[in-house]
């Protein structure tokens, strides 16, 4: 069973449909403002676009070009808030903007670029001067091409899945009911306004109805599908644009910074250090299909790899080294005839009152970075006078305090669970303060202290906590999103098998459940990431973990 199924005909102030970062942020904000809130997600929380993004928490340097000053400033404020509120998950990251001298972007003068970067830095509080260390990167560049390189700073959330899990826990603590594997079948209406919904638990197959005064359609690229299934006549809202990524191994001499550059056709792309690997993306291809299983095309894989190879001609990597590829659909506003690069990344709230569905709002667009401010906007639309939080521009000293707090959690975890400090750091980086409860559970039971697989730092206790407190239901929920070791560099079917048995034993699953969960996990991994088979031949220590120095006692 997914999660606590509300009683048939139960009443809610707000039903939020869709458990990506936006839906979870909205449910959290609603619950914190004392709205009786139900959140439903057809698969698992953050399994949609949220886990298929580039995972950068950014002001959006590119939006400056489109003069979206308001969006850039809002995003920078939100970036700073996330850095200070979730320091274990959202971390500063140095970027290098690398433009080939023959670039079409260099129609802008160097002065214009420097001015843009100066504004970007100062709107974010101007506290951390970007590191100007370009040497490692310059060594890798093709000497036949001449590049202009500029340093700036943004941030990264390597695992938005974990951020969503934390916000989900906060929503439930504030009184929200959260059900994953629960599909909205139809929004019900009467007298021109919404009355509730029909839902189906996808695991048990049970269907039921609930009442809700307000409904928020936060289904990202599915927004039109949900509206159409409910028979509401709304002009098309979403113009889906597929963005694909490649995951490559980190080659010797790869720069520590993220690189923001031009692809072979002049479009902007990123090469970002991620999870001990390199994330390269994205493409931008119009895609109007139902977004259940977006896939990169062979042309997009070729395009991304060629763009990477032009930037790093000495990496020694070939296309055969691609470890994973995955795609997501950007839920951009439908604007036929307009290039997607020119469309705003600002969210829009569509009110369906004029379409016979008063009380229903649909979310169009948005970014990981601005999910919390989007949530505040939604709750304001529901009539709550939500104040704008004070600006947080933490000083470098405050950031060091935060770093030392995370290190302190790690020390306590190491001591309590009797595991090496490197592993305790990995656990603290994913679970923050909650790592202490995980360490406590691990200290009480030998089985919970076992690593999920021999070359991972992460423990069975984390999986058990994910089921107990973070609404994880399936093995995929656990290993891909709550304890996302299965996104690691050398995770293989072998690792899945070992983890399934250890987790199954700890949770009391019988052999047939373990087998079924394993089968479904491997299917999901295959559909999402397309792992290249054989990559686990030489599993490296520390794989499946962002941390080094793995020795299990
Ligand atoms: C390729 C790519 C790269 C990106 N990179 C970045 C980045 O680096 N930084 C950044 O800030 N932003 C980035 N974004 C944007 C960001 O990822 C998205 O804006 C954000 O994840 C959207 O979240 P969401 O909650 O609206 O949608 P989703 O995460 O897609 O969540 C919607 C959920 O609704 C559920 N759902 C659908 N139908 C139903 C139903 N009938 N019943 C119940 N549930 C349903 C789905 O299963 C899904 O989980 C990127 C986007 C893409 C596509």
Coordinates of C-alpha atoms and ligand atoms in Angstrom, one line a residue:
X1 CA 0.0 0.0 0.0
X2 CA 1.2 3.5 -0.8
X3 CA 0.6 5.7 2.1
X4 CA -2.2 6.5 4.5
X5 CA -5.3 6.4 2.3
X6 CA -7.7 9.1 3.3
X7 CA -11.2 7.9 4.3
X8 CA -13.7 7.8 1.4
X9 CA -15.3 11.2 1.2
X10 CA -12.8 12.9 3.5
X11 CA -12.7 16.7 3.2
X12 CA -9.6 18.7 2.5
X13 CA -9.0 22.4 2.1
X14 CA -6.5 21.8 -0.7
X15 CA -5.7 18.8 -2.9
X16 CA -2.3 19.1 -4.6
X17 CA -1.9 16.9 -7.6
X18 CA 1.7 15.9 -8.5
X19 CA 4.6 15.2 -6.1
X20 CA 7.5 16.8 -8.0
X21 CA 9.4 19.6 -6.3
X22 CA 6.6 22.1 -7.0
X23 CA 3.8 20.0 -5.7
X24 CA 5.7 19.1 -2.5
X25 CA 6.7 22.7 -1.9
X26 CA 3.0 23.8 -2.4
X27 CA 1.8 21.0 0.0
X28 CA 4.3 22.1 2.6
X29 CA 3.4 25.7 2.4
X30 CA -0.4 25.0 2.5
X31 CA 0.0 22.7 5.5
X32 CA 2.3 25.2 7.3
X33 CA -0.5 27.8 6.9
X34 CA -2.9 25.3 8.6
X35 CA -4.7 24.2 5.4
X36 CA -5.9 20.6 5.6
X37 CA -3.9 19.3 2.6
X38 CA -3.8 16.1 0.6
X39 CA -0.9 15.6 -1.8
X40 CA -1.1 12.8 -4.4
X41 CA 1.6 11.5 -6.7
X42 CA 0.9 8.9 -9.3
X43 CA 4.4 7.3 -9.1
X44 CA 6.9 8.3 -6.5
X45 CA 7.7 11.8 -5.2
X46 CA 10.3 13.5 -7.5
X47 CA 10.2 10.7 -10.0
X48 CA 9.1 13.1 -12.8
X49 CA 10.9 16.1 -14.2
X50 CA 12.5 16.9 -10.8
X51 CA 14.9 13.9 -11.0
X52 CA 15.6 14.5 -14.7
X53 CA 17.0 18.1 -14.4
X54 CA 20.5 19.4 -14.5
X55 CA 20.4 19.9 -10.7
X56 CA 21.8 23.4 -10.7
X57 CA 20.4 25.9 -8.2
X58 CA 21.0 29.1 -10.2
X59 CA 19.9 32.6 -10.8
X60 CA 19.8 31.9 -14.5
X61 CA 22.6 33.9 -16.0
X62 CA 21.1 33.3 -19.4
X63 CA 17.8 35.0 -18.5
X64 CA 19.8 38.2 -18.2
X65 CA 20.1 38.1 -22.0
X66 CA 16.3 38.0 -22.2
X67 CA 16.1 41.0 -19.8
X68 CA 14.3 38.8 -17.2
X69 CA 15.8 40.9 -14.4
X70 CA 12.9 40.1 -12.0
X71 CA 13.3 36.3 -12.5
X72 CA 17.1 36.5 -12.1
X73 CA 16.9 38.4 -8.9
X74 CA 14.1 36.2 -7.5
X75 CA 16.2 33.1 -8.4
X76 CA 19.3 34.5 -6.8
X77 CA 17.4 35.2 -3.6
X78 CA 15.9 31.7 -3.6
X79 CA 19.4 30.2 -4.3
X80 CA 20.8 32.0 -1.2
X81 CA 17.9 30.8 1.0
X82 CA 18.4 27.2 -0.1
X83 CA 22.1 27.5 0.5
X84 CA 21.5 28.6 4.1
X85 CA 18.5 26.4 4.9
X86 CA 19.7 23.1 3.3
X87 CA 23.5 23.4 3.5
X88 CA 24.0 19.6 3.3
X89 CA 22.1 19.4 0.1
X90 CA 22.6 22.7 -1.7
X91 CA 26.2 23.8 -2.1
X92 CA 28.0 26.6 -3.8
X93 CA 29.6 25.6 -7.1
X94 CA 32.2 27.5 -9.1
X95 CA 31.3 27.9 -12.8
X96 CA 33.4 28.9 -15.8
X97 CA 31.6 30.5 -18.7
X98 CA 33.6 29.4 -21.7
X99 CA 32.8 30.9 -25.1
X100 CA 34.7 30.1 -28.3
X101 CA 36.1 33.4 -29.7
X102 CA 34.1 32.8 -32.9
X103 CA 31.0 32.3 -30.8
X104 CA 27.8 33.8 -31.8
X105 CA 27.3 34.8 -28.2
X106 CA 30.3 37.1 -28.6
X107 CA 28.2 39.4 -30.6
X108 CA 28.0 40.7 -27.0
X109 CA 31.1 42.5 -26.0
X110 CA 33.4 41.2 -23.2
X111 CA 32.4 44.4 -21.3
X112 CA 28.7 43.4 -21.5
X113 CA 29.5 39.9 -20.2
X114 CA 31.6 41.3 -17.4
X115 CA 28.8 43.8 -16.5
X116 CA 26.3 41.0 -16.5
X117 CA 28.4 38.8 -14.2
X118 CA 29.1 41.7 -11.9
X119 CA 25.3 42.3 -11.5
X120 CA 24.7 38.6 -11.0
X121 CA 27.3 38.5 -8.3
X122 CA 26.0 41.7 -6.5
X123 CA 22.3 40.8 -6.7
X124 CA 23.2 37.6 -4.8
X125 CA 24.7 39.7 -1.9
X126 CA 28.2 39.9 -3.5
X127 CA 29.8 37.8 -0.7
X128 CA 31.8 35.1 -2.3
X129 CA 34.2 36.3 -5.0
X130 CA 34.3 33.6 -7.7
X131 CA 37.6 31.7 -7.8
X132 CA 39.6 32.7 -10.8
X133 CA 41.4 29.3 -11.1
X134 CA 41.1 28.4 -14.7
X135 CA 44.3 26.6 -15.2
X136 CA 43.1 23.0 -15.1
X137 CA 40.3 23.8 -17.5
X138 CA 42.6 25.8 -19.9
X139 CA 44.9 22.8 -20.1
X140 CA 42.1 20.7 -21.5
X141 CA 41.0 23.1 -24.2
X142 CA 41.6 22.6 -27.9
X143 CA 44.6 24.9 -28.7
X144 CA 43.2 25.3 -32.2
X145 CA 40.2 27.1 -30.8
X146 CA 40.4 30.3 -28.9
X147 CA 38.2 30.7 -25.9
X148 CA 37.1 33.5 -23.6
X149 CA 36.6 32.3 -20.1
X150 CA 34.8 34.1 -17.2
X151 CA 34.4 32.8 -13.6
X152 CA 31.2 33.1 -11.6
X153 CA 29.4 31.3 -8.8
X154 CA 26.1 29.4 -8.6
X155 CA 25.0 26.4 -6.6
X156 CA 24.1 22.8 -7.1
X157 CA 21.7 20.4 -5.5
X158 CA 23.2 17.0 -6.5
X159 CA 20.1 15.2 -5.2
X160 CA 16.9 17.2 -5.6
X161 CA 15.3 13.8 -4.7
X162 CA 16.6 14.3 -1.2
X163 CA 15.5 17.9 -1.0
X164 CA 11.9 16.8 -2.0
X165 CA 12.1 14.1 0.7
X166 CA 13.0 16.6 3.4
X167 CA 10.2 19.0 2.3
X168 CA 7.8 16.1 2.2
X169 CA 8.7 15.2 5.8
X170 CA 8.1 18.8 6.8
X171 CA 4.7 18.8 5.0
X172 CA 3.6 15.7 6.9
X173 CA 4.9 17.0 10.2
X174 CA 2.7 20.1 9.5
X175 CA -0.4 17.9 9.0
X176 CA -0.5 17.2 5.3
X177 CA -1.5 13.7 4.1
X178 CA 0.9 12.6 1.3
X179 CA 0.1 9.6 -0.9
X180 CA 2.5 8.4 -3.6
X181 CA 1.6 5.7 -6.1
X182 CA -1.8 7.4 -6.1
X183 CA -3.2 8.7 -9.4
X184 CA -5.7 11.4 -9.8
X185 CA -8.3 10.0 -12.2
X186 CA -10.6 13.0 -12.4
X187 CA -11.3 16.3 -10.8
X188 CA -15.0 16.4 -9.8
X189 CA -17.1 19.6 -10.2
X190 CA -20.5 21.0 -9.4
X191 CA -22.0 24.5 -10.0
X192 CA -19.0 25.8 -11.8
X193 CA -16.4 24.9 -9.1
X194 CA -14.3 22.0 -8.1
X195 CA -15.7 19.6 -5.4
X196 CA -13.0 17.1 -5.1
X197 CA -11.5 14.2 -7.0
X198 CA -11.5 10.5 -7.8
X199 CA -8.2 8.8 -7.0
X200 CA -6.7 5.4 -7.5
X201 CA -4.1 3.7 -5.4
X202 CA -1.9 2.2 -8.1
X203 CA -0.5 -0.5 -5.8
X204 CA -3.8 -1.9 -4.4
X205 CA -5.9 -0.8 -7.3
X206 CA -8.4 0.7 -4.9
X207 CA -10.4 3.7 -6.1
X208 CA -11.9 6.3 -3.9
X209 CA -13.3 9.8 -3.8
X210 CA -12.3 12.8 -1.6
X211 CA -13.7 16.3 -1.3
X212 CA -11.5 19.4 -1.7
X213 CA -12.3 23.1 -1.7
X214 CA -9.2 24.0 -3.7
X215 CA -7.2 21.9 -6.1
X216 CA -3.7 22.7 -7.4
X217 CA -2.6 21.0 -10.6
X218 CA 1.1 20.8 -10.0
X219 CA 1.7 18.0 -12.5
X220 CA 4.4 19.8 -14.5
X221 CA 4.4 18.5 -18.1
X222 CA 1.3 16.4 -17.4
X223 CA -0.8 19.5 -16.6
X224 CA -2.9 19.4 -19.8
X225 CA -3.4 15.6 -19.5
X226 CA -5.0 16.0 -16.1
X227 CA -7.2 18.8 -17.2
X228 CA -8.4 16.9 -20.3
X229 CA -9.1 13.8 -18.3
X230 CA -11.4 15.9 -16.1
X231 CA -13.3 17.2 -19.1
X232 CA -12.4 20.8 -18.5
X233 CA -12.1 23.0 -21.6
X234 CA -8.8 24.8 -21.2
X235 CA -6.7 26.1 -24.1
X236 CA -3.4 24.1 -24.2
X237 CA -1.1 25.3 -21.4
X238 CA 2.2 23.4 -21.8
X239 CA 4.5 23.3 -24.8
X240 CA 6.8 20.4 -23.7
X241 CA 10.5 20.7 -24.5
X242 CA 12.6 17.6 -24.0
X243 CA 16.1 18.1 -22.5
X244 CA 18.5 15.2 -22.5
X245 CA 21.7 14.6 -20.5
X246 CA 24.7 12.3 -20.7
X247 CA 26.6 11.0 -17.6
X248 CA 30.3 10.4 -18.3
X249 CA 33.1 9.2 -16.0
X250 CA 35.3 12.0 -14.6
X251 CA 38.5 11.9 -16.7
X252 CA 42.0 12.6 -15.5
X253 CA 42.4 16.4 -15.3
X254 CA 38.7 17.2 -15.5
X255 CA 38.2 20.6 -13.9
X256 CA 36.5 20.8 -10.5
X257 CA 34.3 23.7 -11.7
X258 CA 31.1 23.4 -13.7
X259 CA 31.5 24.6 -17.3
X260 CA 28.8 26.7 -19.0
X261 CA 29.5 26.8 -22.7
X262 CA 28.1 26.5 -26.2
X263 CA 27.1 23.2 -27.9
X264 CA 28.2 22.6 -31.4
X265 CA 25.2 24.5 -32.7
X266 CA 25.8 27.5 -30.4
X267 CA 23.1 26.6 -27.9
X268 CA 24.1 26.9 -24.2
X269 CA 25.0 23.6 -22.4
X270 CA 26.5 22.7 -19.1
X271 CA 29.2 20.1 -18.1
X272 CA 28.8 19.7 -14.4
X273 CA 30.7 17.6 -11.8
X274 CA 28.0 15.4 -10.4
X275 CA 28.0 12.4 -8.0
X276 CA 31.6 11.6 -8.8
X277 CA 30.9 11.8 -12.5
X278 CA 30.2 14.4 -15.2
X279 CA 26.7 15.5 -16.2
X280 CA 26.4 17.0 -19.7
X281 CA 23.2 18.7 -20.8
X282 CA 20.9 19.6 -22.2
X283 CA 19.4 19.3 -25.7
X284 CA 16.2 21.2 -26.4
X285 CA 13.7 19.3 -28.6
X286 CA 9.9 20.0 -28.8
X287 CA 8.1 17.0 -27.5
X288 CA 4.3 16.9 -27.3
X289 CA 4.0 13.2 -26.2
X290 CA 2.5 12.2 -22.8
X291 CA 5.6 12.6 -20.7
X292 CA 5.5 9.2 -19.0
X293 CA 8.8 8.0 -20.3
X294 CA 10.8 10.6 -22.2
X295 CA 13.9 9.2 -23.9
X296 CA 17.0 10.9 -25.4
X297 CA 17.1 10.2 -29.2
X298 CA 20.4 8.8 -30.7
X299 CA 20.8 12.2 -32.4
X300 CA 20.7 14.0 -29.0
X301 CA 23.2 11.6 -27.5
X302 CA 25.5 12.2 -30.5
X303 CA 25.0 16.0 -30.3
X304 CA 25.8 16.2 -26.5
X305 CA 28.8 13.9 -26.9
X306 CA 30.2 15.9 -29.8
X307 CA 29.7 19.1 -27.9
X308 CA 31.5 17.6 -24.9
X309 CA 34.4 16.3 -27.1
X310 CA 34.8 19.7 -28.8
X311 CA 35.3 21.3 -25.4
X312 CA 37.5 18.5 -24.0
X313 CA 39.4 17.1 -26.9
X314 CA 42.0 15.5 -24.6
X315 CA 39.6 13.7 -22.3
X316 CA 40.3 10.4 -23.9
X317 CA 36.6 9.6 -23.6
X318 CA 34.5 8.2 -26.5
X319 CA 30.8 7.8 -26.9
X320 CA 31.2 4.2 -25.6
X321 CA 32.1 5.7 -22.2
X322 CA 28.7 7.2 -21.7
X323 CA 27.4 5.6 -18.5
X324 CA 23.8 6.8 -18.4
X325 CA 21.6 9.0 -20.5
X326 CA 18.3 10.4 -19.4
X327 CA 15.7 13.0 -20.5
X328 CA 13.0 15.2 -19.0
X329 CA 10.3 17.4 -20.3
X330 CA 10.4 21.1 -19.5
X331 CA 6.8 22.2 -18.8
X332 CA 7.2 25.5 -20.6
X333 CA 4.2 27.7 -21.6
X334 CA 2.6 26.7 -24.9
X335 CA 3.6 29.4 -27.4
X336 CA 3.4 28.1 -30.9
X337 CA 6.0 29.6 -33.3
X338 CA 8.3 30.9 -30.6
X339 CA 11.7 29.3 -30.1
X340 CA 11.8 27.5 -26.7
X341 CA 15.0 29.3 -25.7
X342 CA 13.1 32.6 -25.8
X343 CA 10.3 31.3 -23.5
X344 CA 10.2 32.5 -19.9
X345 CA 11.3 30.1 -17.2
X346 CA 9.1 32.1 -14.7
X347 CA 6.1 30.1 -13.4
X348 CA 2.6 31.1 -14.4
X349 CA -0.5 30.2 -12.4
X350 CA -3.6 29.5 -14.5
X351 CA -6.9 30.0 -12.8
X352 CA -9.6 27.8 -14.3
X353 CA -12.6 29.8 -12.9
X354 CA -13.6 31.0 -16.4
X355 CA -13.7 27.3 -17.6
X356 CA -16.3 26.1 -15.0
X357 CA -13.7 25.0 -12.5
X358 CA -13.4 27.7 -9.8
X359 CA -11.0 26.7 -7.1
X360 CA -8.6 25.0 -9.6
X361 CA -5.2 26.4 -10.3
X362 CA -2.7 24.9 -12.7
X363 CA 1.1 25.5 -12.4
X364 CA 2.9 26.2 -15.7
X365 CA 6.7 26.1 -15.7
X366 CA 9.0 27.0 -12.9
X367 CA 12.5 25.8 -11.8
X368 CA 13.9 23.7 -9.0
X369 CA 15.4 26.9 -7.7
X370 CA 12.2 28.9 -7.4
X371 CA 9.9 26.1 -6.1
X372 CA 9.5 27.6 -2.6
X373 CA 8.6 31.1 -4.0
X374 CA 6.1 29.5 -6.4
X375 CA 4.5 27.7 -3.4
X376 CA 4.2 31.1 -1.6
X377 CA 2.5 32.5 -4.7
X378 CA 0.0 29.6 -4.8
X379 CA -0.9 30.0 -1.1
X380 CA -1.4 33.7 -1.7
X381 CA -3.9 32.9 -4.4
X382 CA -5.7 30.7 -1.9
X383 CA -6.3 33.9 0.1
X384 CA -3.5 33.7 2.7
X385 CA -1.4 36.8 3.2
X386 CA 2.0 35.1 3.0
X387 CA 4.8 37.6 3.7
X388 CA 8.0 37.4 1.7
X389 CA 10.7 36.0 3.9
X390 CA 13.6 38.3 4.8
X391 CA 16.5 38.1 2.4
X392 CA 19.2 35.8 3.5
X393 CA 22.7 36.6 2.3
X394 CA 24.8 34.5 4.6
X395 CA 28.4 35.7 5.1
X396 CA 31.3 33.4 4.2
X397 CA 31.8 33.0 8.0
X398 CA 28.2 31.9 8.5
X399 CA 28.8 29.4 5.6
X400 CA 31.8 28.0 7.4
X401 CA 29.7 27.6 10.5
X402 CA 27.2 25.6 8.5
X403 CA 30.0 23.5 7.0
X404 CA 31.3 22.8 10.5
X405 CA 27.7 21.8 11.6
X406 CA 27.5 19.2 8.9
X407 CA 31.0 17.9 9.8
X408 CA 29.8 17.8 13.5
X409 CA 26.7 15.8 12.5
X410 CA 29.1 13.4 10.6
X411 CA 31.3 13.0 13.7
X412 CA 28.3 12.2 15.9
X413 CA 27.0 9.7 13.2
X414 CA 30.4 8.0 13.0
X415 CA 30.6 7.7 16.7
X416 CA 27.1 6.5 17.3
X417 CA 26.9 4.0 14.4
X418 CA 30.5 3.0 14.7
X419 CA 31.2 3.6 11.0
X420 CA 34.2 5.4 9.4
X421 CA 34.0 9.2 9.2
X422 CA 34.0 9.2 5.4
X423 CA 30.8 7.1 5.4
X424 CA 29.3 9.2 8.2
X425 CA 29.9 12.3 6.1
X426 CA 28.1 10.7 3.1
X427 CA 25.1 10.0 5.4
X428 CA 25.1 13.5 6.9
X429 CA 25.3 15.0 3.4
X430 CA 22.1 13.2 2.3
X431 CA 20.1 13.3 5.5
X432 CA 21.3 16.4 7.4
X433 CA 20.3 16.5 11.0
X434 CA 18.1 13.4 10.5
X435 CA 21.4 11.4 10.0
X436 CA 21.6 11.2 13.8
X437 CA 18.3 9.3 14.0
X438 CA 19.6 6.9 11.3
X439 CA 22.8 6.4 13.3
X440 CA 20.8 5.7 16.4
X441 CA 18.8 3.0 14.6
X442 CA 22.0 1.5 13.1
X443 CA 23.6 1.4 16.5
X444 CA 20.8 -0.8 17.9
X445 CA 20.8 -3.5 15.1
X446 CA 23.7 -5.1 13.4
X447 CA 21.7 -5.7 10.2
X448 CA 20.8 -2.0 9.9
X449 CA 24.5 -1.1 10.1
X450 CA 25.4 -3.2 7.0
X451 CA 26.3 -1.2 3.9
X452 CA 23.7 -1.5 1.1
X453 CA 26.4 -3.1 -1.1
X454 CA 30.1 -3.8 -0.4
X455 CA 31.4 -0.7 -2.1
X456 CA 28.8 1.8 -0.8
X457 CA 28.9 3.9 2.3
X458 CA 25.2 4.0 2.7
X459 CA 23.5 1.7 5.2
X460 CA 20.4 -0.5 5.4
X461 CA 19.3 1.8 8.2
X462 CA 18.8 4.7 5.7
X463 CA 16.5 2.5 3.7
X464 CA 14.4 1.5 6.7
X465 CA 14.1 5.1 7.8
X466 CA 13.0 6.0 4.2
X467 CA 10.1 3.6 4.5
X468 CA 9.3 4.6 8.0
X469 CA 9.4 8.4 7.7
X470 CA 9.8 9.4 4.0
X471 CA 6.9 7.6 2.3
X472 CA 9.2 5.2 0.3
X473 CA 7.2 2.2 -0.7
X474 CA 9.1 0.3 -3.4
X475 CA 12.7 -0.6 -3.8
X476 CA 12.9 2.0 -6.6
X477 CA 11.6 4.7 -4.3
X478 CA 14.4 3.8 -1.8
X479 CA 17.4 3.2 -4.1
X480 CA 16.7 5.8 -6.8
X481 CA 15.3 8.7 -4.7
X482 CA 15.5 8.4 -0.8
X483 CA 18.9 6.8 -0.6
X484 CA 19.9 7.4 -4.3
X485 CA 22.9 5.0 -4.4
X486 CA 21.5 3.5 -7.7
X487 CA 22.5 6.8 -9.5
X488 CA 26.1 6.1 -8.6
X489 CA 29.0 5.5 -10.9
X490 CA 29.3 1.8 -10.7
X491 CA 25.9 0.6 -9.4
X492 CA 25.0 -2.6 -11.1
X493 CA 22.4 -5.3 -11.1
X494 CA 24.6 -7.1 -8.7
X495 CA 24.4 -4.2 -6.2
X496 CA 20.6 -4.0 -6.6
X497 CA 20.3 -7.7 -5.8
X498 CA 22.5 -7.4 -2.7
X499 CA 20.7 -4.3 -1.5
X500 CA 17.3 -5.8 -2.2
X501 CA 18.0 -8.8 0.0
X502 CA 19.4 -6.8 2.8
X503 CA 16.6 -4.3 2.8
X504 CA 14.0 -7.0 2.3
X505 CA 15.3 -8.9 5.3
X506 CA 15.2 -5.7 7.5
X507 CA 11.7 -4.8 6.4
X508 CA 10.3 -8.4 6.7
X509 CA 9.6 -8.9 2.9
X510 CA 9.2 -12.5 1.8
X511 CA 11.3 -13.9 -1.1
X512 CA 8.6 -13.3 -3.7
X513 CA 8.3 -9.6 -2.7
X514 CA 12.1 -9.2 -2.8
X515 CA 12.2 -10.8 -6.3
X516 CA 9.3 -8.6 -7.5
X517 CA 10.8 -5.4 -6.1
X518 CA 14.2 -6.2 -7.7
X519 CA 12.6 -6.8 -11.0
X520 CA 10.7 -3.5 -10.9
X521 CA 13.8 -1.6 -9.7
X522 CA 15.8 -2.9 -12.6
X523 CA 13.0 -2.1 -15.1
X524 CA 12.8 1.4 -13.7
X525 CA 16.5 1.9 -13.8
X526 CA 16.6 0.7 -17.4
X527 CA 13.8 3.0 -18.5
X528 CA 15.1 6.1 -16.7
X529 CA 18.9 5.9 -17.0
X530 CA 19.7 3.3 -19.7
X531 CA 22.8 2.0 -17.7
X532 CA 25.4 0.7 -20.1
X533 CA 25.7 -3.0 -19.2
X534 CA 29.1 -4.2 -18.1
X535 CA 29.9 -0.9 -16.3
X536 CA 30.1 -2.7 -13.0
X537 CA 32.9 -5.1 -14.0
X538 CA 35.3 -3.1 -11.8
X539 CA 33.3 -1.5 -9.1
X540 CA 35.3 1.3 -7.5
X541 CA 35.4 1.9 -3.8
X542 CA 33.0 4.6 -2.9
X543 CA 30.6 4.2 -5.8
X544 CA 27.0 5.0 -5.1
X545 CA 28.2 7.6 -2.7
X546 CA 29.5 11.1 -3.0
X547 CA 32.2 10.3 -0.5
X548 CA 35.7 9.0 -0.5
X549 CA 37.6 6.8 1.9
X550 CA 35.4 3.8 2.3
X551 CA 36.5 1.1 4.7
X552 CA 33.9 -0.8 6.6
X553 CA 34.8 -2.1 10.0
Ligands
LIG1 C1 16.2 18.8 -18.8 C2 15.8 19.7 -17.7 C3 16.8 20.3 -17.0 C4 16.4 21.2 -16.0 N1 17.4 21.7 -15.2 C5 17.1 22.5 -14.2 C6 18.1 23.1 -13.3 O1 19.3 22.7 -13.5 N2 17.8 23.9 -12.4 C7 16.5 24.3 -12.2 O2 16.2 25.1 -11.3 N3 15.5 23.8 -12.9 C8 15.8 22.9 -13.9 N4 14.8 22.4 -14.7 C9 13.4 22.7 -14.4 C10 12.9 21.9 -13.2 O3 13.4 20.6 -13.2 C11 11.4 21.7 -13.3 O4 10.8 23.0 -13.5 C12 10.8 21.1 -12.1 O5 11.4 19.9 -11.8 C13 9.3 20.9 -12.3 O6 8.8 20.3 -11.2 P1 7.3 19.9 -11.1 O7 7.0 19.5 -9.7 O8 6.5 21.0 -11.6 O9 7.1 18.7 -12.1 P2 7.5 17.2 -12.0 O10 8.7 17.0 -11.3 O11 7.4 16.6 -13.3 O12 6.3 16.6 -11.1 C14 5.0 16.5 -11.6 C15 4.5 15.2 -11.0 O13 3.1 15.0 -11.3 C16 2.8 13.6 -11.3 N5 1.5 13.4 -12.0 C17 1.3 13.5 -13.3 N6 0.0 13.2 -13.5 C18 -0.6 12.8 -12.3 C19 -1.8 12.3 -11.9 N7 -2.8 12.1 -12.8 N8 -2.0 12.0 -10.6 C20 -1.0 12.2 -9.7 N9 0.2 12.6 -10.1 C21 0.4 12.9 -11.3 C22 4.0 13.1 -12.1 O14 4.2 11.7 -11.9 C23 5.2 13.9 -11.6 O15 5.9 13.3 -10.6 C24 15.1 21.4 -15.7 C25 14.1 20.8 -16.4 C26 14.5 19.9 -17.4 C27 13.4 19.2 -18.2

